[in-house]
Amino acid sequence: MVITAVTRTAHGWRAALPALDRGRAVRSALAFGLCFGVVTAVAGIPYGVFAAIGCYVDAYGTRDPYPRRGPVLALLCVGFVLAFTAGSLAAGDVWAMTAVLSVVSVAATLVVRTLRLSGPGSYFVVLVTALAAFLPPVGLAETAARAGCVAIGVSVSWLSAMSGRLVRPYEPEEHAVSAAFRSSGTFVDATRRAAEAHPPTDLTAARRSAYTAVHGAWSALDDTRRRRAAPAPRRLVLYTLMVRLEVMLDAVQSATERRGEQVPAAWGSWLRDAAAAVGTGRTPESWPVAPGTRPAWPPLVTGDRAPASPASLEGARVLWPVPLPPRKSVGGELHLVLSSASPAPTIALRVGLSVAVGTVLGWALPLLHPAWVAVGAAAALQGGPGQQPSQRIGSRFVGTVAGVAITALVAQVYQPGVWTTVVLATVVHAVSRALPATSLLARTLLNTPVALMLVNAAFIGGPGLGPLAAYRLLDLTLGLCLGVCAALLVRGVPVRRVCAAVSGAVAATGPAVAERLRTGSADAGSEGTAWQRTADLWTMHASVPTEEIRSTGTADRLWPVLLSVRRLLSWNVLGGPTTPAPDDGARVGAFLHVLAGAARRDLPGSPGLRSALPHPLRTPEPAHDPEAHRRLAALRSALERAAPPSPGERDGAD
């Protein structure tokens, strides 16, 4: 019995631990260890530390498909080297350091968001710049030598990040599509349970998770596209699967809204099996179709169970690239990031302000390693996916305290030598990279000893690990407090930007729906633009709660509108050709234009938005598409009657 109990306890601990990405751990260990070890052996450990710092670029791009990851990560690598060089050149002059760190933090925040590169935002760019800026001033030759070591680190990390392309070139997008199938299967099961429960259970969480995963899969496929180039056969298969999943997900959501339709029992288990197949690089052999469901496009689905390949590929070629948005240049992406509907300028202002003050304080106060003040300020505002600043600060503080305590205790009995430092730093860095992005506390706990060992190794004859650990806790705590102050001073994403994102999505949907009703078929140009504006609203919906010190309920106001806009666009492109109705198209276009104008006035569900709508305002009823009336009415209802936040929350939305 004792053995059984111990076994169960071990299984419980194993289940509670986060899943480790072993492949990423091995790649990170090889890249980090190779750079740190080789440069240390050739030029000494101080230069090895600079190469190791360059390896921090491996925190980015892990979820991005390879066609996008390669060039975008290369740009970030160049940015790392330039940021380090700028920080090194500014060393010794407090105002030059403040200017450089402020500009780098703001620019890095905007550029990383423009490139849409997965990872901890501008955090590591600020870290690299701050470490260089607070080192003793050196000449141009020494700066070039140090920057060259950083370049070695980023180059090897880039090769490591792209090495998976040789084995499974489509793995990132396959994982994204697999996650979409899995989350949709969970939504299907939740829908069936809710239909059988009395009273019906709330499906908001399962529905939001499913649509978020589907949005992520479409974004991954969009990231693989090239201008005027046909998609690779495997990506066309994934595109086909996603089109079919859209049809199924739309049918499930329609069933929940009508409350009279039953979702087929086999759908949930089939979606999970399909998710497993896609995740391992295979294609589901068949596809279940609900009786009476209108197919997305005639060649895509025939009969009760249609083969997923190869017949469906022809249908996909007809539909491609809808609903993916049109391709944009980097300048176009930057224009979107700086637009009135983007949260990025506010976030960049926060980071730049806190880093500037942190740089001045780090210089003025008698601190042992003052760079961590500016780094702590950036850490409070960047690098915690899906978490509010207060949660990020709490996780980083607890993780830093634990990491400092471990380092200080070890330093009392053992001072690591050069090669012990190389080995320990490599192993701990690899384990931290293997943790999921959501494990911020555990990552901070592991990163703290690594940072302390690197700093201790760079300062030969310095104070040692013990004093460095104590000052690291003091410096970072001061920086985190600055981050809190910046978050309170620049309070979240302004309401006017949230309203602009809602208005932009509704306004772009108008021409797309009107064109379909006018001509009887979807227009790729207007449809793609509408999906792009909807993607911008997705970004706003995800950004608002993660930039608030306390929840305001703004994201909950946005969700019904986001779902309604997306459902209207899904019907628009997947419903198939119908009889043209120019008059209906004109009425629907005018109706959505009015809704978009009202949405710019205030948040969904607010009295200000309702008062901006003309009374009476009739929802159009297209004669040939009764389903369009239902979805237009759902969008109007989401704008007029979205659930308001609890009393006192509205003040924090601004």
XYZ file of C-alpha atoms in Angstrom, residues 85-406:
322
model
C 26.029 48.600 -29.720
C 23.924 51.691 -29.034
C 23.850 50.926 -25.316
C 27.605 50.394 -25.223
C 28.297 53.662 -27.060
C 26.036 55.565 -24.641
C 27.736 54.131 -21.527
C 29.089 56.694 -19.102
C 26.674 59.531 -19.926
C 23.412 59.339 -18.002
C 21.417 61.430 -20.458
C 22.731 59.559 -23.488
C 21.900 56.280 -21.729
C 18.401 57.511 -20.881
C 17.771 58.638 -24.451
C 19.092 55.409 -25.978
C 17.213 53.115 -23.606
C 13.970 55.074 -24.016
C 14.157 55.079 -27.800
C 15.151 51.406 -27.942
C 12.343 50.334 -25.599
C 9.658 52.271 -27.499
C 10.957 51.246 -30.922
C 11.410 47.599 -29.900
C 7.877 47.440 -28.495
C 6.408 48.815 -31.725
C 8.635 46.736 -34.016
C 7.982 43.444 -32.213
C 4.248 44.130 -32.425
C 4.552 45.108 -36.076
C 6.397 41.891 -36.874
C 3.896 39.921 -34.726
C 6.727 37.762 -33.444
C 5.800 35.388 -30.639
C 7.777 35.910 -27.439
C 8.174 38.247 -24.447
C 7.682 41.543 -26.287
C 10.532 44.027 -26.059
C 11.778 42.714 -22.695
C 14.989 41.018 -23.841
C 15.863 43.855 -26.233
C 15.706 46.265 -23.289
C 17.749 43.828 -21.172
C 20.554 43.589 -23.738
C 20.669 47.379 -24.181
C 20.634 48.074 -20.434
C 23.401 45.583 -19.692
C 25.610 47.225 -22.307
C 24.763 50.774 -21.217
C 25.656 50.241 -17.560
C 29.042 48.641 -18.246
C 32.108 50.885 -17.868
C 32.688 52.956 -21.036
C 35.039 51.435 -23.623
C 36.464 52.455 -26.962
C 35.091 51.747 -30.413
C 37.323 48.707 -30.937
C 36.201 47.064 -27.703
C 32.562 47.896 -28.461
C 32.914 46.247 -31.864
C 34.504 43.152 -30.294
C 31.697 42.815 -27.760
C 29.026 43.397 -30.409
C 30.718 40.721 -32.538
C 30.323 38.220 -29.688
C 26.638 39.150 -29.398
C 26.354 38.629 -33.166
C 27.785 35.130 -32.764
C 25.137 34.340 -30.159
C 22.190 35.623 -32.190
C 23.427 33.888 -35.357
C 23.744 30.493 -33.697
C 20.348 30.960 -32.026
C 18.798 31.805 -35.412
C 20.227 28.624 -36.905
C 18.914 26.668 -33.923
C 15.434 28.185 -34.273
C 15.333 27.290 -37.984
C 16.827 23.804 -37.642
C 13.422 22.176 -37.259
C 12.620 23.105 -40.852
C 14.951 20.332 -42.013
C 12.903 17.697 -40.167
C 9.271 18.928 -40.157
C 8.918 22.090 -42.239
C 5.186 22.440 -41.500
C 5.253 21.628 -37.783
C 4.312 25.077 -36.347
C 1.199 25.471 -38.500
C 0.271 21.817 -37.967
C 0.401 22.360 -34.213
C -1.798 25.456 -34.555
C -4.377 23.601 -36.672
C -4.242 20.668 -34.262
C -4.955 22.999 -31.339
C -7.926 24.455 -33.237
C -9.380 20.986 -33.775
C -8.807 20.013 -30.143
C -10.424 23.161 -28.730
C -13.340 22.824 -31.124
C -13.839 19.236 -29.926
C -13.988 20.484 -26.344
C -16.567 23.083 -27.397
C -18.652 20.391 -29.097
C -18.649 18.241 -25.955
C -19.519 21.235 -23.786
C -22.396 22.094 -26.149
C -23.880 18.610 -25.869
C -23.581 18.635 -22.074
C -25.170 22.079 -21.894
C -28.126 20.942 -24.004
C -28.777 18.067 -21.606
C -28.379 20.132 -18.416
C -31.226 21.940 -16.646
C -30.683 24.844 -16.579
C -28.211 24.939 -19.496
C -24.598 25.549 -18.457
C -22.554 28.553 -19.569
C -20.546 27.916 -22.746
C -18.647 31.215 -22.837
C -15.254 29.830 -21.803
C -15.361 26.803 -24.135
C -16.657 28.886 -27.042
C -14.033 31.594 -26.565
C -11.253 29.009 -26.318
C -12.399 27.310 -29.533
C -12.678 30.502 -31.563
C -9.370 31.798 -30.189
C -7.601 28.594 -31.239
C -9.232 28.735 -34.687
C -8.136 32.353 -35.047
C -4.601 31.312 -34.103
C -4.605 28.578 -36.746
C -5.770 30.978 -39.461
C -3.061 33.441 -38.383
C -0.433 30.696 -38.639
C -1.559 29.819 -42.167
C -1.586 33.498 -43.079
C 2.020 33.766 -41.887
C 3.116 31.126 -44.417
C 1.886 32.999 -47.478
C 4.071 34.626 -50.077
C 3.151 37.289 -52.591
C 1.884 35.827 -55.877
C 2.977 32.319 -54.885
C 0.796 29.228 -54.678
C 0.729 27.482 -51.278
C 2.669 24.273 -50.729
C 0.487 21.132 -51.049
C 0.647 20.394 -47.319
C -0.402 23.930 -46.438
C -3.254 23.698 -48.929
C -4.413 20.558 -47.103
C -4.279 22.423 -43.791
C -6.185 25.297 -45.360
C -8.834 22.861 -46.568
C -9.153 21.329 -43.119
C -9.592 24.773 -41.599
C -12.328 25.693 -44.092
C -14.157 22.511 -43.166
C -13.626 23.161 -39.468
C -15.156 26.611 -39.966
C -18.298 24.972 -41.403
C -18.508 22.591 -38.448
C -17.827 25.284 -35.845
C -20.450 27.514 -37.424
C -22.976 24.677 -37.280
C -22.216 24.060 -33.591
C -22.593 27.726 -32.708
C -25.850 27.935 -34.678
C -27.152 24.951 -32.735
C -26.384 26.670 -29.432
C -28.168 29.832 -30.559
C -31.278 28.088 -31.837
C -31.476 25.773 -28.787
C -33.404 23.218 -30.786
C -30.733 21.532 -32.875
C -28.577 18.664 -31.698
C -24.872 18.478 -32.359
C -23.934 15.001 -33.692
C -22.497 12.857 -30.894
C -19.527 11.697 -32.970
C -18.182 15.164 -33.693
C -16.302 15.670 -30.418
C -14.354 12.409 -30.519
C -13.693 12.782 -34.241
C -12.254 16.271 -33.756
C -9.898 15.024 -31.059
C -8.746 12.152 -33.272
C -8.254 14.583 -36.149
C -6.263 16.896 -33.863
C -3.936 14.033 -32.974
C -3.502 13.139 -36.646
C -2.739 16.693 -37.781
C -0.376 17.246 -34.846
C 1.755 14.312 -35.998
C 1.847 15.406 -39.634
C -0.961 13.182 -40.940
C -4.283 14.016 -42.608
C -7.682 12.738 -41.380
C -8.966 10.165 -43.836
C -12.625 11.225 -43.698
C -14.823 14.051 -42.514
C -18.217 13.770 -40.803
C -20.959 15.971 -42.235
C -24.186 16.707 -40.375
C -27.378 15.793 -42.291
C -28.855 18.860 -43.949
C -25.724 20.993 -43.531
C -25.048 23.122 -46.578
C -21.454 22.547 -47.721
C -18.934 25.357 -47.656
C -18.219 24.927 -51.368
C -19.543 22.194 -53.658
C -16.209 20.416 -54.336
C -15.276 20.411 -50.640
C -17.976 18.159 -49.217
C -20.005 15.442 -50.956
C -22.124 12.863 -49.202
C -22.187 11.955 -45.529
C -18.454 11.268 -45.259
C -16.213 12.993 -47.757
C -12.544 12.211 -48.325
C -10.270 14.951 -47.012
C -7.766 14.452 -49.835
C -7.213 14.713 -52.734
C -10.652 15.767 -54.010
C -10.962 18.554 -51.443
C -7.770 20.191 -52.689
C -9.472 21.220 -55.905
C -12.233 22.911 -53.931
C -9.652 24.632 -51.763
C -7.868 25.997 -54.835
C -11.170 27.543 -55.938
C -11.714 29.220 -52.566
C -8.075 30.186 -51.832
C -7.077 32.610 -50.287
C -10.412 33.597 -48.703
C -10.840 34.230 -45.778
C -7.167 35.161 -45.362
C -6.557 38.922 -45.517
C -4.584 40.531 -48.358
C -0.793 40.555 -48.099
C 0.743 43.687 -46.585
C 4.243 45.156 -46.597
C 6.175 45.897 -43.412
C 5.203 49.542 -43.887
C 1.555 48.530 -44.063
C 1.908 46.478 -40.892
C 3.561 49.428 -39.125
C 0.727 51.701 -40.256
C -1.769 49.322 -38.644
C 0.242 49.212 -35.404
C 0.303 53.023 -35.237
C -3.353 53.454 -36.222
C -6.041 54.777 -33.876
C -7.422 51.231 -33.530
C -4.162 49.748 -32.203
C -3.185 49.318 -28.528
C 0.548 49.376 -29.343
C 1.315 53.138 -28.957
C -0.059 53.200 -25.408
C 1.914 50.094 -24.450
C 5.112 51.498 -25.978
C 4.613 54.786 -24.104
C 4.311 52.895 -20.823
C 7.470 50.883 -21.406
C 9.504 53.870 -22.606
C 8.462 56.037 -19.662
C 9.254 53.415 -17.018
C 12.607 52.502 -18.607
C 13.656 56.167 -18.819
C 12.947 56.805 -15.131
C 14.575 53.495 -14.202
C 17.738 54.446 -16.080
C 18.047 57.765 -14.241
C 17.411 56.175 -10.843
C 19.832 53.348 -11.560
C 22.519 55.896 -12.309
C 21.766 58.167 -9.342
C 21.377 55.575 -6.589
C 24.330 53.693 -5.084
C 23.453 50.329 -6.589
C 25.819 47.475 -7.394
C 24.322 46.610 -10.785
C 21.873 49.447 -11.677
C 20.891 48.028 -15.090
C 18.346 45.827 -13.352
C 16.238 48.845 -12.396
C 15.472 49.632 -16.039
C 15.182 45.923 -16.829
C 12.759 45.422 -13.928
C 10.594 48.284 -15.164
C 10.375 46.647 -18.597
C 9.766 43.251 -16.990
C 6.710 44.563 -15.173
C 5.105 45.596 -18.460
C 6.326 42.986 -20.963
C 6.829 39.267 -21.226
C 3.794 37.713 -19.519
C 1.359 36.351 -22.123
C -2.268 36.686 -21.075
C -1.440 38.255 -17.695
C -2.188 41.656 -16.222
C 0.755 43.815 -15.069
C -0.107 43.070 -11.435
C 0.084 39.330 -12.138
C 3.327 39.680 -14.081
C 4.851 41.728 -11.275
C 3.791 39.201 -8.650
C 5.147 36.244 -10.627
C 8.448 37.975 -11.378
C 8.907 39.139 -7.790
C 8.241 35.723 -6.260
C 10.401 34.023 -8.888
C 13.228 36.507 -8.323
C 13.083 36.096 -4.544
C 13.248 32.307 -4.904
C 16.057 32.492 -7.478
C 18.054 34.955 -5.361
C 17.587 32.805 -2.245
C 18.841 29.688 -4.033
